[in-house]
Amino acid sequence: AQSVSQHNHHVILSEAASLELGCNYSYGGTVNLFWYVQYPGQHLQLLLKYFSGDPLVKGIKGFEAEFIKSKFSFNLRKPSVQWSDTAEYFCAVNAGAGRRALTFGSGTRLQVQP
Amino acid sequence: DAGVIQSPRHEVTEMGQEVTLRCKPISGHDYLFWYRQTMMRGLELLIYFNNNVPIDDSGMPEDRFSAKMPNASFSTLKIQPSEPRDSAVYFCASSLGVPNTEAFFGQGTRLTVV
């Protein structure tokens, strides 16, 4: 069965600091990878996605992620965070042909201090 | 499009009562997912449908939970009888059954069973 690990449960940064959130998945075949963001009290919104092609994916609000197949990783990065980036971030995967449902990681709560 | 619409947004009920959560997917989407979010267990897939047919209900916790999709524009998740441990945020999501597409989430229903 596919699984997703997010090792950082709670990250606190100051504004303008750089961000990297780790995500590892366990599945040996073809995967589709996603990062979703959940602002306080809101629903999940897609930040970016990877299906194939360039392993460096750019998303909304200055976020990017790099797919490293050999490491089964899909880490999220942002060079300079803002207070408005305070939210919970979820890595998700769906794996295998025909598998449409997402498996989510446990989430990383990011707190950006002004 | 108004996105995925869930109702009610909040539900408080007494233990033992029946609870019905509702979801209207994005028009044209042929996949519908029900997720549950709790602090302890994160985001869990409960069940998902393709073209109104349940594909995987292995995440449904027990027989007290049931889900239906009578047509392409409506789904329900029912809990009968409800228990305090069912308290969570329940999200509905929908997606298109074509490659390289993501799931879109509703605002969620916050259920509190007292």
PDB file of C-alpha atoms in Angstrom:
ATOM      1  CA  ALA A   1       0.000   0.000   0.000  1.00  0.00           C
ATOM      2  CA  GLN A   2       1.162   3.501  -0.700  1.00  0.00           C
ATOM      3  CA  SER A   3       2.112   5.762   2.194  1.00  0.00           C
ATOM      4  CA  VAL A   4       3.405   9.290   2.611  1.00  0.00           C
ATOM      5  CA  SER A   5       5.705  10.587   5.345  1.00  0.00           C
ATOM      6  CA  GLN A   6       6.111  14.182   6.332  1.00  0.00           C
ATOM      7  CA  HIS A   7       8.832  14.398   8.929  1.00  0.00           C
ATOM      8  CA  ASN A   8       8.375  18.018   9.938  1.00  0.00           C
ATOM      9  CA  HIS A   9       5.251  18.282  12.042  1.00  0.00           C
ATOM     10  CA  HIS A  10       5.586  21.894  13.121  1.00  0.00           C
ATOM     11  CA  VAL A  11       7.883  24.492  11.611  1.00  0.00           C
ATOM     12  CA  ILE A  12       8.320  28.026  12.880  1.00  0.00           C
ATOM     13  CA  LEU A  13      10.072  30.575  10.680  1.00  0.00           C
ATOM     14  CA  SER A  14      10.544  34.287  10.547  1.00  0.00           C
ATOM     15  CA  GLU A  15       9.393  36.236   7.530  1.00  0.00           C
ATOM     16  CA  ALA A  16      11.850  36.145   4.628  1.00  0.00           C
ATOM     17  CA  ALA A  17      13.366  32.871   5.800  1.00  0.00           C
ATOM     18  CA  SER A  18      13.656  30.030   3.324  1.00  0.00           C
ATOM     19  CA  LEU A  19      11.399  27.015   3.616  1.00  0.00           C
ATOM     20  CA  GLU A  20      11.853  23.373   2.832  1.00  0.00           C
ATOM     21  CA  LEU A  21       9.306  20.776   3.883  1.00  0.00           C
ATOM     22  CA  GLY A  22      10.128  17.134   3.469  1.00  0.00           C
ATOM     23  CA  CYS A  23       7.909  14.527   1.860  1.00  0.00           C
ATOM     24  CA  ASN A  24       8.736  10.889   1.186  1.00  0.00           C
ATOM     25  CA  TYR A  25       6.467   8.287  -0.295  1.00  0.00           C
ATOM     26  CA  SER A  26       6.587   4.552  -0.515  1.00  0.00           C
ATOM     27  CA  TYR A  27       5.629   3.131  -3.874  1.00  0.00           C
ATOM     28  CA  GLY A  28       7.909   1.682  -6.490  1.00  0.00           C
ATOM     29  CA  GLY A  29       5.920   2.417  -9.595  1.00  0.00           C
ATOM     30  CA  THR A  30       4.596   5.476 -11.355  1.00  0.00           C
ATOM     31  CA  VAL A  31       3.306   8.138  -8.998  1.00  0.00           C
ATOM     32  CA  ASN A  32       1.475  11.416  -9.182  1.00  0.00           C
ATOM     33  CA  LEU A  33       2.522  13.834  -6.446  1.00  0.00           C
ATOM     34  CA  PHE A  34       0.771  16.833  -4.947  1.00  0.00           C
ATOM     35  CA  TRP A  35       1.178  19.501  -2.338  1.00  0.00           C
ATOM     36  CA  TYR A  36      -1.977  20.977  -0.858  1.00  0.00           C
ATOM     37  CA  VAL A  37      -2.258  23.879   1.565  1.00  0.00           C
ATOM     38  CA  GLN A  38      -4.921  24.393   4.202  1.00  0.00           C
ATOM     39  CA  TYR A  39      -5.215  27.887   5.638  1.00  0.00           C
ATOM     40  CA  PRO A  40      -6.782  28.106   9.099  1.00  0.00           C
ATOM     41  CA  GLY A  41     -10.427  27.131   8.975  1.00  0.00           C
ATOM     42  CA  GLN A  42     -10.422  26.560   5.245  1.00  0.00           C
ATOM     43  CA  HIS A  43     -10.465  23.679   2.804  1.00  0.00           C
ATOM     44  CA  LEU A  44      -7.497  22.163   1.014  1.00  0.00           C
ATOM     45  CA  GLN A  45      -6.206  24.005  -2.013  1.00  0.00           C
ATOM     46  CA  LEU A  46      -3.719  22.729  -4.547  1.00  0.00           C
ATOM     47  CA  LEU A  47      -0.278  24.332  -4.440  1.00  0.00           C
ATOM     48  CA  LEU A  48       1.374  22.271  -7.148  1.00  0.00           C
ATOM     49  CA  LYS A  49       1.418  18.859  -8.756  1.00  0.00           C
ATOM     50  CA  TYR A  50       3.799  16.534 -10.527  1.00  0.00           C
ATOM     51  CA  PHE A  51       2.754  13.960 -13.097  1.00  0.00           C
ATOM     52  CA  SER A  52       5.733  13.638 -15.415  1.00  0.00           C
ATOM     53  CA  GLY A  53       8.421  15.629 -17.168  1.00  0.00           C
ATOM     54  CA  ASP A  54      10.572  18.244 -15.492  1.00  0.00           C
ATOM     55  CA  PRO A  55      11.096  17.095 -11.887  1.00  0.00           C
ATOM     56  CA  LEU A  56      11.206  20.691 -10.696  1.00  0.00           C
ATOM     57  CA  VAL A  57       7.630  21.876 -10.458  1.00  0.00           C
ATOM     58  CA  LYS A  58       6.553  25.441  -9.880  1.00  0.00           C
ATOM     59  CA  GLY A  59       3.274  26.201  -8.198  1.00  0.00           C
ATOM     60  CA  ILE A  60       1.295  29.143  -6.949  1.00  0.00           C
ATOM     61  CA  LYS A  61       2.501  31.806  -4.516  1.00  0.00           C
ATOM     62  CA  GLY A  62       6.172  31.199  -5.237  1.00  0.00           C
ATOM     63  CA  PHE A  63       6.244  27.581  -4.097  1.00  0.00           C
ATOM     64  CA  GLU A  64       8.151  24.878  -5.923  1.00  0.00           C
ATOM     65  CA  ALA A  65       8.856  21.209  -5.374  1.00  0.00           C
ATOM     66  CA  GLU A  66      11.439  18.798  -6.668  1.00  0.00           C
ATOM     67  CA  PHE A  67      10.701  15.170  -7.458  1.00  0.00           C
ATOM     68  CA  ILE A  68      13.729  12.975  -6.788  1.00  0.00           C
ATOM     69  CA  LYS A  69      12.790   9.490  -7.862  1.00  0.00           C
ATOM     70  CA  SER A  70      15.861   7.805  -6.405  1.00  0.00           C
ATOM     71  CA  LYS A  71      15.026   9.201  -2.986  1.00  0.00           C
ATOM     72  CA  PHE A  72      11.240   8.761  -3.253  1.00  0.00           C
ATOM     73  CA  SER A  73      10.989  12.391  -2.265  1.00  0.00           C
ATOM     74  CA  PHE A  74       8.966  15.431  -3.264  1.00  0.00           C
ATOM     75  CA  ASN A  75      10.116  18.270  -1.023  1.00  0.00           C
ATOM     76  CA  LEU A  76       8.383  21.636  -1.023  1.00  0.00           C
ATOM     77  CA  ARG A  77      10.427  24.835  -1.085  1.00  0.00           C
ATOM     78  CA  LYS A  78       9.966  28.564  -1.000  1.00  0.00           C
ATOM     79  CA  PRO A  79      12.906  30.975  -0.987  1.00  0.00           C
ATOM     80  CA  SER A  80      11.284  33.618   1.208  1.00  0.00           C
ATOM     81  CA  VAL A  81       8.174  32.987   3.297  1.00  0.00           C
ATOM     82  CA  GLN A  82       5.560  35.535   4.249  1.00  0.00           C
ATOM     83  CA  TRP A  83       3.299  35.759   7.253  1.00  0.00           C
ATOM     84  CA  SER A  84       0.403  34.841   4.953  1.00  0.00           C
ATOM     85  CA  ASP A  85       2.025  31.457   4.321  1.00  0.00           C
ATOM     86  CA  THR A  86       1.040  30.388   7.819  1.00  0.00           C
ATOM     87  CA  ALA A  87      -0.976  27.239   7.166  1.00  0.00           C
ATOM     88  CA  GLU A  88      -0.837  23.477   7.180  1.00  0.00           C
ATOM     89  CA  TYR A  89       0.805  21.793   4.226  1.00  0.00           C
ATOM     90  CA  PHE A  90      -0.009  18.315   3.022  1.00  0.00           C
ATOM     91  CA  CYS A  91       1.914  16.122   0.657  1.00  0.00           C
ATOM     92  CA  ALA A  92      -0.198  13.571  -1.219  1.00  0.00           C
ATOM     93  CA  VAL A  93       0.313  10.786  -3.698  1.00  0.00           C
ATOM     94  CA  ASN A  94      -1.744   8.603  -5.929  1.00  0.00           C
ATOM     95  CA  ALA A  95       0.052   5.672  -7.321  1.00  0.00           C
ATOM     96  CA  GLY A  96      -0.532   3.101  -9.943  1.00  0.00           C
ATOM     97  CA  ALA A  97      -2.649   3.075 -13.023  1.00  0.00           C
ATOM     98  CA  GLY A  98      -6.281   3.623 -12.246  1.00  0.00           C
ATOM     99  CA  ARG A  99      -5.740   4.622  -8.643  1.00  0.00           C
ATOM    100  CA  ARG A 100      -7.403   8.008  -8.340  1.00  0.00           C
ATOM    101  CA  ALA A 101      -7.702   8.486  -4.610  1.00  0.00           C
ATOM    102  CA  LEU A 102      -5.018  10.431  -2.797  1.00  0.00           C
ATOM    103  CA  THR A 103      -3.055   9.230   0.184  1.00  0.00           C
ATOM    104  CA  PHE A 104      -2.048  12.144   2.369  1.00  0.00           C
ATOM    105  CA  GLY A 105       0.846  12.692   4.694  1.00  0.00           C
ATOM    106  CA  SER A 106       0.195  13.766   8.253  1.00  0.00           C
ATOM    107  CA  GLY A 107       0.749  17.407   7.401  1.00  0.00           C
ATOM    108  CA  THR A 108       3.226  20.089   8.456  1.00  0.00           C
ATOM    109  CA  ARG A 109       2.020  23.083  10.362  1.00  0.00           C
ATOM    110  CA  LEU A 110       3.967  26.165   9.287  1.00  0.00           C
ATOM    111  CA  GLN A 111       3.942  29.223  11.481  1.00  0.00           C
ATOM    112  CA  VAL A 112       5.554  32.347  10.050  1.00  0.00           C
ATOM    113  CA  GLN A 113       6.355  35.047  12.550  1.00  0.00           C
ATOM    114  CA  PRO A 114       6.354  38.668  11.388  1.00  0.00           C
TER     115      PRO A 114
ATOM    116  CA  ASP B   1     -18.340  26.891 -11.303  1.00  0.00           C
ATOM    117  CA  ALA B   2     -19.027  27.166  -7.576  1.00  0.00           C
ATOM    118  CA  GLY B   3     -16.692  24.330  -6.729  1.00  0.00           C
ATOM    119  CA  VAL B   4     -17.501  21.373  -4.513  1.00  0.00           C
ATOM    120  CA  ILE B   5     -20.370  22.249  -2.218  1.00  0.00           C
ATOM    121  CA  GLN B   6     -20.864  20.577   1.126  1.00  0.00           C
ATOM    122  CA  SER B   7     -23.657  20.949   3.611  1.00  0.00           C
ATOM    123  CA  PRO B   8     -24.052  21.577   6.406  1.00  0.00           C
ATOM    124  CA  ARG B   9     -20.858  23.450   7.279  1.00  0.00           C
ATOM    125  CA  HIS B  10     -21.277  22.663  10.946  1.00  0.00           C
ATOM    126  CA  GLU B  11     -23.273  19.947  12.651  1.00  0.00           C
ATOM    127  CA  VAL B  12     -23.662  19.328  16.345  1.00  0.00           C
ATOM    128  CA  THR B  13     -25.591  16.254  17.322  1.00  0.00           C
ATOM    129  CA  GLU B  14     -26.146  14.028  20.288  1.00  0.00           C
ATOM    130  CA  MET B  15     -24.662  10.580  20.521  1.00  0.00           C
ATOM    131  CA  GLY B  16     -26.940   8.001  18.986  1.00  0.00           C
ATOM    132  CA  GLN B  17     -28.499  10.317  16.453  1.00  0.00           C
ATOM    133  CA  GLU B  18     -28.296   9.861  12.710  1.00  0.00           C
ATOM    134  CA  VAL B  19     -26.169  12.337  10.808  1.00  0.00           C
ATOM    135  CA  THR B  20     -26.249  12.944   7.066  1.00  0.00           C
ATOM    136  CA  LEU B  21     -23.576  14.922   5.286  1.00  0.00           C
ATOM    137  CA  ARG B  22     -24.137  16.117   1.745  1.00  0.00           C
ATOM    138  CA  CYS B  23     -21.905  16.865  -1.198  1.00  0.00           C
ATOM    139  CA  LYS B  24     -22.374  18.303  -4.661  1.00  0.00           C
ATOM    140  CA  PRO B  25     -19.317  17.710  -6.835  1.00  0.00           C
ATOM    141  CA  ILE B  26     -18.099  19.976  -9.598  1.00  0.00           C
ATOM    142  CA  SER B  27     -20.236  19.496 -12.677  1.00  0.00           C
ATOM    143  CA  GLY B  28     -18.661  17.050 -15.096  1.00  0.00           C
ATOM    144  CA  HIS B  29     -16.369  15.439 -12.550  1.00  0.00           C
ATOM    145  CA  ASP B  30     -16.745  11.680 -12.498  1.00  0.00           C
ATOM    146  CA  TYR B  31     -14.797  10.891  -9.325  1.00  0.00           C
ATOM    147  CA  LEU B  32     -16.016  11.756  -5.848  1.00  0.00           C
ATOM    148  CA  PHE B  33     -14.115  11.214  -2.614  1.00  0.00           C
ATOM    149  CA  TRP B  34     -15.020  11.411   1.060  1.00  0.00           C
ATOM    150  CA  TYR B  35     -12.212  12.152   3.528  1.00  0.00           C
ATOM    151  CA  ARG B  36     -12.185  12.582   7.272  1.00  0.00           C
ATOM    152  CA  GLN B  37      -9.729  14.855   9.071  1.00  0.00           C
ATOM    153  CA  THR B  38      -8.864  14.529  12.746  1.00  0.00           C
ATOM    154  CA  MET B  39      -5.947  15.687  14.828  1.00  0.00           C
ATOM    155  CA  MET B  40      -5.000  12.135  15.693  1.00  0.00           C
ATOM    156  CA  ARG B  41      -5.295  10.473  12.302  1.00  0.00           C
ATOM    157  CA  GLY B  42      -4.896  13.322   9.827  1.00  0.00           C
ATOM    158  CA  LEU B  43      -6.670  13.033   6.477  1.00  0.00           C
ATOM    159  CA  GLU B  44      -8.125   9.604   5.846  1.00  0.00           C
ATOM    160  CA  LEU B  45      -9.879   8.411   2.729  1.00  0.00           C
ATOM    161  CA  LEU B  46     -13.234   6.905   3.634  1.00  0.00           C
ATOM    162  CA  ILE B  47     -14.664   5.978   0.250  1.00  0.00           C
ATOM    163  CA  TYR B  48     -14.589   7.037  -3.352  1.00  0.00           C
ATOM    164  CA  PHE B  49     -16.901   6.712  -6.324  1.00  0.00           C
ATOM    165  CA  ASN B  50     -16.392   6.627 -10.062  1.00  0.00           C
ATOM    166  CA  ASN B  51     -19.426   7.357 -12.217  1.00  0.00           C
ATOM    167  CA  ASN B  52     -21.617   7.003  -9.109  1.00  0.00           C
ATOM    168  CA  VAL B  53     -20.288   3.517  -8.341  1.00  0.00           C
ATOM    169  CA  PRO B  54     -18.320   2.913  -5.121  1.00  0.00           C
ATOM    170  CA  ILE B  55     -14.812   1.829  -6.032  1.00  0.00           C
ATOM    171  CA  ASP B  56     -13.087   1.548  -2.685  1.00  0.00           C
ATOM    172  CA  ASP B  57     -14.838   1.706   0.673  1.00  0.00           C
ATOM    173  CA  SER B  58     -12.065   0.081   2.675  1.00  0.00           C
ATOM    174  CA  GLY B  59     -11.591   3.284   4.642  1.00  0.00           C
ATOM    175  CA  MET B  60     -15.105   3.321   6.027  1.00  0.00           C
ATOM    176  CA  PRO B  61     -14.498   2.746   9.732  1.00  0.00           C
ATOM    177  CA  GLU B  62     -17.466   0.525  10.503  1.00  0.00           C
ATOM    178  CA  ASP B  63     -20.980  -0.401   9.567  1.00  0.00           C
ATOM    179  CA  ARG B  64     -22.332   2.720  11.172  1.00  0.00           C
ATOM    180  CA  PHE B  65     -20.971   4.617   8.183  1.00  0.00           C
ATOM    181  CA  SER B  66     -22.582   4.451   4.761  1.00  0.00           C
ATOM    182  CA  ALA B  67     -22.237   6.509   1.600  1.00  0.00           C
ATOM    183  CA  LYS B  68     -24.355   6.780  -1.493  1.00  0.00           C
ATOM    184  CA  MET B  69     -24.172   8.550  -4.801  1.00  0.00           C
ATOM    185  CA  PRO B  70     -27.612   8.338  -6.397  1.00  0.00           C
ATOM    186  CA  ASN B  71     -26.604  10.545  -9.318  1.00  0.00           C
ATOM    187  CA  ALA B  72     -23.643  12.425 -10.726  1.00  0.00           C
ATOM    188  CA  SER B  73     -24.415  15.609  -8.836  1.00  0.00           C
ATOM    189  CA  PHE B  74     -25.068  14.405  -5.312  1.00  0.00           C
ATOM    190  CA  SER B  75     -23.582  12.203  -2.636  1.00  0.00           C
ATOM    191  CA  THR B  76     -24.333  11.567   1.008  1.00  0.00           C
ATOM    192  CA  LEU B  77     -22.330  10.216   3.903  1.00  0.00           C
ATOM    193  CA  LYS B  78     -24.472   8.900   6.716  1.00  0.00           C
ATOM    194  CA  ILE B  79     -23.506   7.934  10.244  1.00  0.00           C
ATOM    195  CA  GLN B  80     -26.052   5.969  12.232  1.00  0.00           C
ATOM    196  CA  PRO B  81     -25.812   5.894  15.186  1.00  0.00           C
ATOM    197  CA  SER B  82     -23.264   8.636  15.736  1.00  0.00           C
ATOM    198  CA  GLU B  83     -20.637   8.472  18.487  1.00  0.00           C
ATOM    199  CA  PRO B  84     -18.376  11.130  20.031  1.00  0.00           C
ATOM    200  CA  ARG B  85     -15.341   9.584  18.324  1.00  0.00           C
ATOM    201  CA  ASP B  86     -16.914  10.441  14.965  1.00  0.00           C
ATOM    202  CA  SER B  87     -16.284  14.108  15.684  1.00  0.00           C
ATOM    203  CA  ALA B  88     -14.101  15.377  12.842  1.00  0.00           C
ATOM    204  CA  VAL B  89     -14.097  17.501   9.720  1.00  0.00           C
ATOM    205  CA  TYR B  90     -15.459  15.599   6.756  1.00  0.00           C
ATOM    206  CA  PHE B  91     -14.311  16.696   3.333  1.00  0.00           C
ATOM    207  CA  CYS B  92     -15.766  15.842  -0.013  1.00  0.00           C
ATOM    208  CA  ALA B  93     -13.634  16.176  -3.138  1.00  0.00           C
ATOM    209  CA  SER B  94     -14.152  15.583  -6.828  1.00  0.00           C
ATOM    210  CA  SER B  95     -11.959  15.165  -9.873  1.00  0.00           C
ATOM    211  CA  LEU B  96     -12.020  14.434 -13.562  1.00  0.00           C
ATOM    212  CA  GLY B  97     -11.152  10.940 -14.667  1.00  0.00           C
ATOM    213  CA  VAL B  98      -8.472  12.032 -17.074  1.00  0.00           C
ATOM    214  CA  PRO B  99      -4.718  12.085 -16.595  1.00  0.00           C
ATOM    215  CA  ASN B 100      -2.911  14.965 -14.983  1.00  0.00           C
ATOM    216  CA  THR B 101      -5.824  16.316 -13.010  1.00  0.00           C
ATOM    217  CA  GLU B 102      -6.134  16.965  -9.321  1.00  0.00           C
ATOM    218  CA  ALA B 103      -8.883  16.670  -6.755  1.00  0.00           C
ATOM    219  CA  PHE B 104     -10.844  19.755  -5.730  1.00  0.00           C
ATOM    220  CA  PHE B 105     -12.034  19.912  -2.155  1.00  0.00           C
ATOM    221  CA  GLY B 106     -15.154  21.306  -0.581  1.00  0.00           C
ATOM    222  CA  GLN B 107     -15.177  23.508   2.506  1.00  0.00           C
ATOM    223  CA  GLY B 108     -15.852  20.552   4.746  1.00  0.00           C
ATOM    224  CA  THR B 109     -18.425  19.731   7.393  1.00  0.00           C
ATOM    225  CA  ARG B 110     -17.321  20.050  10.991  1.00  0.00           C
ATOM    226  CA  LEU B 111     -19.174  17.377  12.931  1.00  0.00           C
ATOM    227  CA  THR B 112     -19.356  17.410  16.689  1.00  0.00           C
ATOM    228  CA  VAL B 113     -21.053  14.528  18.466  1.00  0.00           C
ATOM    229  CA  VAL B 114     -21.755  15.199  22.135  1.00  0.00           C
TER     230      VAL B 114
END
